Amino acid sequence: MSIEVHNVRKTFGNFTALQDVSFQVPKGELVALLGPSGSGKTTLLRIIAGLEAADQGSVLFHGEDATDRSVRDRQVGFVFQHYALFRHMTVFENIAFGLRVRPRASRPSEREIHDRVHALLKLVQLDWLADRYPTQLSGGQRQRVALARALAVQPQVLLLDEPFGALDAKVRRNCAAGCAACMMRCTSPVCS
Amino acid sequence: MPGIVLATIFVTFPFVARELIPLMQEQGTEEEEAALVLGANGWQTFFRITLPNIKWGLLYGVILCNARAMGEFGAVSVVSGHIRGQTNTLPLYVEILYNEYSFAAAFAIASLLALLALVTLVAKSIVEWKTRQQLLADERAAVKEAA
């Protein structure tokens, strides 16, 4: 799915976080947003995801205006900077969450959920950790769980907010390679 | 009766709120946002994410609240009609019995209250221990993340 951002402006009080930002991401493209800290990368991603409302401007998915669409209807996957894993759930339940909260009509059966979660865990090479809690994982493992959780709902767009920010250089390289492989399955990833 | 409930709520709910507000502030809104992005609606987010995260804090608040409600005298005494078996609480009953010179009964009720206080104390300690375990686990996770 293609993303278009038109003249987005966002201010927090007196501080202007984003001023007339416009860009386009064609379908199937992997794009990285670069900039010093405090330059508004996270804010921009949050606006695209719908977690934050822009003061001005619009966001288009696939040529359709999505500015007023709610977070739930945007079909985006979001990997947070600090992963935001659900601490009271096991790795398995974390990844299954997006499938379990679907309305009954479109919710997959328990068997399907089980299969899909394990397929995703295999993809990120963590299927031996399904019963652990997030606190029992290392940083790199958590990052991969967060990625698997975002991919579980088969998003049209995948947004990653500094996905490797909390990892050291060596783990980062491994993860980046792994991520790139995973993302090929997804339509349009944007990283910051 | 509704008066007693209202008066008690008024003096006890701040205990729950004061317990929960710092806890929720510390936990932040990231997990709730993650749930929303994954397609959960407001209720699902509350019952599956928010509530489990604050459950020990909430229970702790409820116990403190209950302790306070059990012993509440002033506010309840003002609004209650002091009707035996209908609008009477244990502390009010102690007062009535005492004023009627039935000391034995008054002390029996007072002992009952004291016993309930002990039960509450035990429950509070257990929940406090649980909360601390959770906090320690969170902290350890934070340290690991920073390392």
Short mmCIF file of C-alpha atoms in Angstrom, two decimals:
data_model
loop_
_atom_site.label_atom_id
_atom_site.label_comp_id
_atom_site.label_asym_id
_atom_site.label_seq_id
_atom_site.Cartn_x
_atom_site.Cartn_y
_atom_site.Cartn_z
CA MET A 1 0.00 0.00 0.00
CA SER A 2 1.36 3.40 -0.89
CA ILE A 3 1.58 6.16 1.69
CA GLU A 4 1.30 9.85 0.95
CA VAL A 5 1.85 12.57 3.49
CA HIS A 6 0.74 16.09 2.57
CA ASN A 7 1.85 19.25 4.37
CA VAL A 8 1.63 17.74 7.83
CA ARG A 9 2.16 20.18 10.66
CA LYS A 10 2.23 19.35 14.35
CA THR A 11 2.94 21.60 17.29
CA PHE A 12 3.20 20.79 21.00
CA GLY A 13 2.45 24.05 22.77
CA ASN A 14 5.01 26.53 21.46
CA PHE A 15 7.23 23.87 20.00
CA THR A 16 6.81 23.03 16.32
CA ALA A 17 7.62 19.35 15.90
CA LEU A 18 6.72 19.06 12.23
CA GLN A 19 6.35 21.84 9.71
CA ASP A 20 4.83 21.16 6.32
CA VAL A 21 6.18 17.68 5.86
CA SER A 22 5.28 16.01 2.58
CA PHE A 23 6.51 12.79 1.02
CA GLN A 24 5.38 9.72 -0.83
CA VAL A 25 6.20 6.09 -0.31
CA PRO A 26 5.33 3.88 -3.28
CA LYS A 27 3.88 0.43 -2.70
CA GLY A 28 6.40 -2.21 -1.65
CA GLU A 29 9.13 0.26 -0.83
CA LEU A 30 11.32 0.15 2.27
CA VAL A 31 12.00 3.68 3.45
CA ALA A 32 14.10 4.98 6.33
CA LEU A 33 13.53 8.33 7.99
CA LEU A 34 16.75 9.85 9.24
CA GLY A 35 17.36 12.86 11.43
CA PRO A 36 18.89 13.97 14.70
CA SER A 37 17.01 13.23 17.90
CA GLY A 38 14.13 15.60 18.46
CA SER A 39 13.64 16.19 14.76
CA GLY A 40 10.15 14.68 14.76
CA LYS A 41 10.68 11.20 13.35
CA THR A 42 8.61 9.53 16.03
CA THR A 43 5.88 12.17 15.81
CA LEU A 44 5.61 11.66 12.08
CA LEU A 45 5.33 7.89 12.47
CA ARG A 46 2.72 8.31 15.17
CA ILE A 47 0.71 10.57 12.90
CA ILE A 48 0.89 8.03 10.07
CA ALA A 49 -0.21 5.29 12.48
CA GLY A 50 -3.04 7.46 13.79
CA LEU A 51 -1.83 7.60 17.39
CA GLU A 52 -1.45 11.34 17.09
CA ALA A 53 -3.58 13.79 15.13
CA ALA A 54 -1.87 16.27 12.82
CA ASP A 55 -2.79 19.93 13.32
CA GLN A 56 -2.83 20.38 9.56
CA GLY A 57 -2.30 18.32 6.45
CA SER A 58 -3.41 14.85 5.48
CA VAL A 59 -2.26 11.26 5.30
CA LEU A 60 -3.30 9.14 2.33
CA PHE A 61 -3.15 5.36 2.14
CA HIS A 62 -3.47 3.91 -1.31
CA GLY A 63 -4.72 7.26 -2.60
CA GLU A 64 -7.54 7.36 -0.04
CA ASP A 65 -7.66 9.97 2.68
CA ALA A 66 -6.98 8.27 6.01
CA THR A 67 -6.52 11.39 8.11
CA ASP A 68 -9.73 10.85 10.07
CA ARG A 69 -9.59 7.09 10.13
CA SER A 70 -9.09 5.60 13.59
CA VAL A 71 -5.96 3.68 14.54
CA ARG A 72 -7.83 0.40 14.39
CA ASP A 73 -9.01 0.86 10.83
CA ARG A 74 -5.68 1.88 9.35
CA GLN A 75 -4.20 -1.60 9.22
CA VAL A 76 -0.76 -0.51 10.21
CA GLY A 77 1.79 -2.45 12.20
CA PHE A 78 3.81 -0.43 14.65
CA VAL A 79 6.98 -1.47 16.45
CA PHE A 80 7.58 0.90 19.33
CA GLN A 81 10.94 2.28 20.32
CA HIS A 82 10.82 0.40 23.62
CA TYR A 83 8.76 -2.41 22.11
CA ALA A 84 5.80 -1.96 24.53
CA LEU A 85 5.35 -5.71 24.95
CA PHE A 86 2.47 -6.69 27.23
CA ARG A 87 4.36 -7.58 30.38
CA HIS A 88 1.70 -9.81 31.90
CA MET A 89 1.43 -12.03 28.83
CA THR A 90 3.71 -14.72 27.50
CA VAL A 91 5.48 -14.26 24.19
CA PHE A 92 2.85 -16.47 22.58
CA GLU A 93 -0.04 -14.43 23.96
CA ASN A 94 1.68 -11.18 22.98
CA ILE A 95 1.82 -12.25 19.36
CA ALA A 96 -1.67 -13.76 19.43
CA PHE A 97 -3.22 -10.59 20.90
CA GLY A 98 -3.95 -8.91 17.57
CA LEU A 99 -5.79 -12.03 16.38
CA ARG A 100 -7.69 -12.60 19.61
CA VAL A 101 -9.20 -9.11 19.75
CA ARG A 102 -10.81 -9.39 16.34
CA PRO A 103 -14.60 -9.44 16.19
CA ARG A 104 -15.90 -12.99 16.43
CA ALA A 105 -16.85 -13.18 12.75
CA SER A 106 -13.30 -12.62 11.51
CA ARG A 107 -11.42 -14.21 14.41
CA PRO A 108 -9.37 -17.25 13.44
CA SER A 109 -9.91 -20.50 15.35
CA GLU A 110 -7.66 -21.43 18.29
CA ARG A 111 -5.87 -23.93 16.07
CA GLU A 112 -5.18 -21.33 13.36
CA ILE A 113 -3.98 -18.79 15.92
CA HIS A 114 -1.62 -21.41 17.33
CA ASP A 115 -0.25 -22.24 13.89
CA ARG A 116 0.16 -18.63 12.83
CA VAL A 117 1.91 -17.58 16.03
CA HIS A 118 4.31 -20.49 15.76
CA ALA A 119 5.00 -19.72 12.11
CA LEU A 120 5.84 -16.14 13.09
CA LEU A 121 7.99 -17.29 15.99
CA LYS A 122 9.87 -19.54 13.62
CA LEU A 123 10.32 -16.62 11.24
CA VAL A 124 12.01 -14.56 13.95
CA GLN A 125 13.80 -17.68 15.23
CA LEU A 126 12.30 -17.63 18.70
CA ASP A 127 9.91 -20.57 18.71
CA TRP A 128 11.64 -22.03 21.77
CA LEU A 129 10.66 -18.96 23.82
CA ALA A 130 6.89 -19.08 23.35
CA ASP A 131 6.11 -19.56 27.05
CA ARG A 132 8.48 -16.93 28.44
CA TYR A 133 7.45 -13.51 29.68
CA PRO A 134 8.93 -10.34 28.14
CA THR A 135 10.94 -9.61 31.31
CA GLN A 136 12.79 -12.89 30.82
CA LEU A 137 14.01 -11.96 27.33
CA SER A 138 17.09 -10.11 26.14
CA GLY A 139 16.78 -6.84 24.21
CA GLY A 140 17.28 -8.43 20.81
CA GLN A 141 14.75 -11.15 21.57
CA ARG A 142 12.18 -8.59 22.68
CA GLN A 143 12.72 -6.61 19.54
CA ARG A 144 11.99 -9.67 17.44
CA VAL A 145 8.88 -10.50 19.48
CA ALA A 146 7.63 -6.95 18.90
CA LEU A 147 8.21 -7.38 15.18
CA ALA A 148 6.38 -10.71 15.13
CA ARG A 149 3.49 -9.18 17.07
CA ALA A 150 3.18 -6.35 14.56
CA LEU A 151 3.29 -8.79 11.63
CA ALA A 152 0.65 -11.10 13.15
CA VAL A 153 -2.25 -8.89 12.05
CA GLN A 154 -0.89 -8.81 8.49
CA PRO A 155 -0.63 -5.03 8.29
CA GLN A 156 -0.59 -3.16 5.01
CA VAL A 157 2.05 -0.81 6.32
CA LEU A 158 4.73 -1.58 8.87
CA LEU A 159 6.12 1.32 10.89
CA LEU A 160 9.24 0.79 12.97
CA ASP A 161 10.24 3.46 15.44
CA GLU A 162 13.99 3.22 16.02
CA PRO A 163 13.69 -0.55 16.00
CA PHE A 164 17.37 -1.08 16.78
CA GLY A 165 17.87 1.90 19.06
CA ALA A 166 18.20 -0.17 22.21
CA LEU A 167 20.50 -2.82 20.75
CA ASP A 168 24.28 -2.94 20.53
CA ALA A 169 26.00 -2.80 17.13
CA LYS A 170 26.54 -6.54 16.75
CA VAL A 171 22.98 -7.59 17.63
CA ARG A 172 21.75 -4.69 15.53
CA ARG A 173 23.37 -6.05 12.39
CA ASN A 174 21.89 -9.52 12.94
CA CYS A 175 18.46 -8.08 13.62
CA ALA A 176 18.54 -5.76 10.63
CA ALA A 177 19.30 -8.68 8.34
CA GLY A 178 16.55 -10.73 9.95
CA CYS A 179 14.09 -7.87 9.76
CA ALA A 180 14.75 -7.20 6.10
CA ALA A 181 13.98 -10.84 5.37
CA CYS A 182 10.76 -10.70 7.39
CA MET A 183 9.64 -7.47 5.86
CA MET A 184 9.68 -8.80 2.36
CA ARG A 185 6.35 -10.39 3.29
CA CYS A 186 4.85 -7.08 4.22
CA THR A 187 3.88 -4.44 1.74
CA SER A 188 5.31 -1.13 2.82
CA PRO A 189 7.69 -0.74 5.72
CA VAL A 190 8.86 2.64 7.01
CA CYS A 191 11.61 2.84 9.59
CA SER A 192 12.81 5.78 11.58
CA MET B 1 -28.51 3.13 53.58
CA PRO B 2 -27.59 4.85 50.27
CA GLY B 3 -26.41 7.74 52.44
CA ILE B 4 -23.99 5.50 54.32
CA VAL B 5 -22.66 4.11 51.04
CA LEU B 6 -22.23 7.59 49.58
CA ALA B 7 -20.52 8.95 52.67
CA THR B 8 -18.18 5.95 52.80
CA ILE B 9 -17.32 6.22 49.11
CA PHE B 10 -16.54 9.88 49.64
CA VAL B 11 -14.01 9.24 52.40
CA THR B 12 -12.45 6.04 50.98
CA PHE B 13 -12.13 6.33 47.21
CA PRO B 14 -9.22 8.76 47.40
CA PHE B 15 -7.23 5.88 48.89
CA VAL B 16 -7.70 3.80 45.76
CA ALA B 17 -7.01 6.75 43.47
CA ARG B 18 -3.87 7.71 45.33
CA GLU B 19 -2.61 4.17 45.07
CA LEU B 20 -3.34 3.89 41.36
CA ILE B 21 -2.40 7.26 39.88
CA PRO B 22 1.39 7.05 40.43
CA LEU B 23 1.40 3.40 39.36
CA MET B 24 -0.37 4.17 36.08
CA GLN B 25 1.76 7.25 35.47
CA GLU B 26 4.87 5.15 35.81
CA GLN B 27 3.58 2.47 33.46
CA GLY B 28 2.78 4.99 30.75
CA THR B 29 0.44 4.57 27.80
CA GLU B 30 2.68 2.63 25.43
CA GLU B 31 1.10 -0.76 26.01
CA GLU B 32 -2.39 0.65 25.51
CA GLU B 33 -1.27 2.28 22.26
CA ALA B 34 0.23 -1.00 21.10
CA ALA B 35 -3.10 -2.70 21.79
CA LEU B 36 -4.97 -0.06 19.79
CA VAL B 37 -2.63 -0.40 16.82
CA LEU B 38 -3.20 -4.17 16.93
CA GLY B 39 -6.91 -3.53 16.50
CA ALA B 40 -8.30 -3.75 20.04
CA ASN B 41 -11.20 -1.48 20.96
CA GLY B 42 -11.43 0.58 24.14
CA TRP B 43 -13.02 -2.12 26.32
CA GLN B 44 -10.66 -4.82 25.13
CA THR B 45 -7.71 -2.55 25.82
CA PHE B 46 -8.98 -1.79 29.32
CA PHE B 47 -9.83 -5.34 30.34
CA ARG B 48 -6.91 -7.11 28.70
CA ILE B 49 -4.09 -4.59 29.15
CA THR B 50 -4.83 -1.83 31.66
CA LEU B 51 -6.63 -3.86 34.30
CA PRO B 52 -4.13 -6.76 34.49
CA ASN B 53 -1.31 -4.23 34.80
CA ILE B 54 -2.85 -2.45 37.77
CA LYS B 55 -4.56 -5.40 39.43
CA TRP B 56 -2.29 -5.64 42.50
CA GLY B 57 -2.33 -1.89 43.01
CA LEU B 58 -6.10 -1.89 42.67
CA LEU B 59 -6.49 -4.76 45.14
CA TYR B 60 -4.20 -2.96 47.58
CA GLY B 61 -6.36 0.15 47.26
CA VAL B 62 -9.54 -1.85 47.77
CA ILE B 63 -8.15 -3.41 50.96
CA LEU B 64 -7.09 -0.03 52.38
CA CYS B 65 -10.48 1.28 51.34
CA ASN B 66 -12.26 -1.58 53.06
CA ALA B 67 -10.27 -1.05 56.24
CA ARG B 68 -11.25 2.58 56.26
CA ALA B 69 -14.90 1.81 55.51
CA MET B 70 -15.08 -0.73 58.35
CA GLY B 71 -13.91 1.74 60.92
CA GLU B 72 -15.53 4.87 59.52
CA PHE B 73 -17.45 6.62 62.28
CA GLY B 74 -17.88 10.36 61.77
CA ALA B 75 -19.32 10.66 58.27
CA VAL B 76 -21.50 7.57 58.68
CA SER B 77 -22.77 8.67 62.09
CA VAL B 78 -23.97 11.96 60.65
CA VAL B 79 -25.94 10.51 57.73
CA SER B 80 -27.16 7.25 59.26
CA GLY B 81 -30.47 7.06 61.12
CA HIS B 82 -29.03 4.62 63.70
CA ILE B 83 -31.76 2.06 63.08
CA ARG B 84 -30.73 -1.28 64.47
CA GLY B 85 -30.43 -4.03 61.85
CA GLN B 86 -31.02 -1.56 59.05
CA THR B 87 -28.76 1.45 59.03
CA ASN B 88 -26.12 0.55 61.53
CA THR B 89 -22.44 -0.19 61.17
CA LEU B 90 -20.12 -1.93 63.60
CA PRO B 91 -18.52 1.22 65.06
CA LEU B 92 -21.94 2.84 65.46
CA TYR B 93 -23.21 -0.28 67.19
CA VAL B 94 -20.32 -0.15 69.64
CA GLU B 95 -21.37 3.38 70.54
CA ILE B 96 -25.06 2.47 70.98
CA LEU B 97 -24.28 -0.54 73.16
CA TYR B 98 -21.81 1.46 75.22
CA ASN B 99 -24.37 4.18 75.82
CA GLU B 100 -26.83 1.52 76.93
CA TYR B 101 -24.30 0.27 79.52
CA SER B 102 -24.11 -3.20 77.86
CA PHE B 103 -20.34 -3.20 78.18
CA ALA B 104 -19.84 -6.89 77.51
CA ALA B 105 -21.65 -6.66 74.16
CA ALA B 106 -19.84 -3.45 73.27
CA PHE B 107 -16.46 -5.03 73.94
CA ALA B 108 -17.44 -8.14 72.00
CA ILE B 109 -18.22 -6.03 68.96
CA ALA B 110 -15.05 -4.03 69.43
CA SER B 111 -13.06 -7.27 69.55
CA LEU B 112 -14.74 -8.38 66.35
CA LEU B 113 -13.63 -5.12 64.72
CA ALA B 114 -10.10 -5.62 65.99
CA LEU B 115 -10.08 -9.14 64.59
CA LEU B 116 -11.25 -7.85 61.19
CA ALA B 117 -8.46 -5.29 61.35
CA LEU B 118 -5.93 -8.11 61.84
CA VAL B 119 -7.34 -10.01 58.87
CA THR B 120 -7.07 -6.85 56.79
CA LEU B 121 -3.48 -6.36 57.92
CA VAL B 122 -2.54 -9.86 56.78
CA ALA B 123 -4.28 -9.38 53.43
CA LYS B 124 -2.57 -6.01 53.01
CA SER B 125 0.86 -7.50 53.70
CA ILE B 126 0.33 -10.26 51.18
CA VAL B 127 -0.77 -7.87 48.46
CA GLU B 128 2.04 -5.46 49.32
CA TRP B 129 4.53 -8.27 48.93
CA LYS B 130 3.01 -9.19 45.56
CA THR B 131 3.11 -5.58 44.36
CA ARG B 132 6.74 -5.29 45.36
CA GLN B 133 7.58 -8.47 43.47
CA GLN B 134 5.98 -7.00 40.37
CA LEU B 135 7.80 -3.70 40.79
CA LEU B 136 11.11 -5.51 41.21
CA ALA B 137 10.47 -7.52 38.07
CA ASP B 138 9.69 -4.32 36.17
CA GLU B 139 12.83 -2.67 37.48
CA ARG B 140 14.98 -5.62 36.58
CA ALA B 141 13.54 -5.46 33.07
CA ALA B 142 14.34 -1.76 32.87
CA VAL B 143 17.92 -2.35 33.99
CA LYS B 144 18.32 -5.11 31.44
CA GLU B 145 16.98 -2.82 28.75
CA ALA B 146 19.47 -0.11 29.67
CA ALA B 147 22.41 -2.54 29.76
#
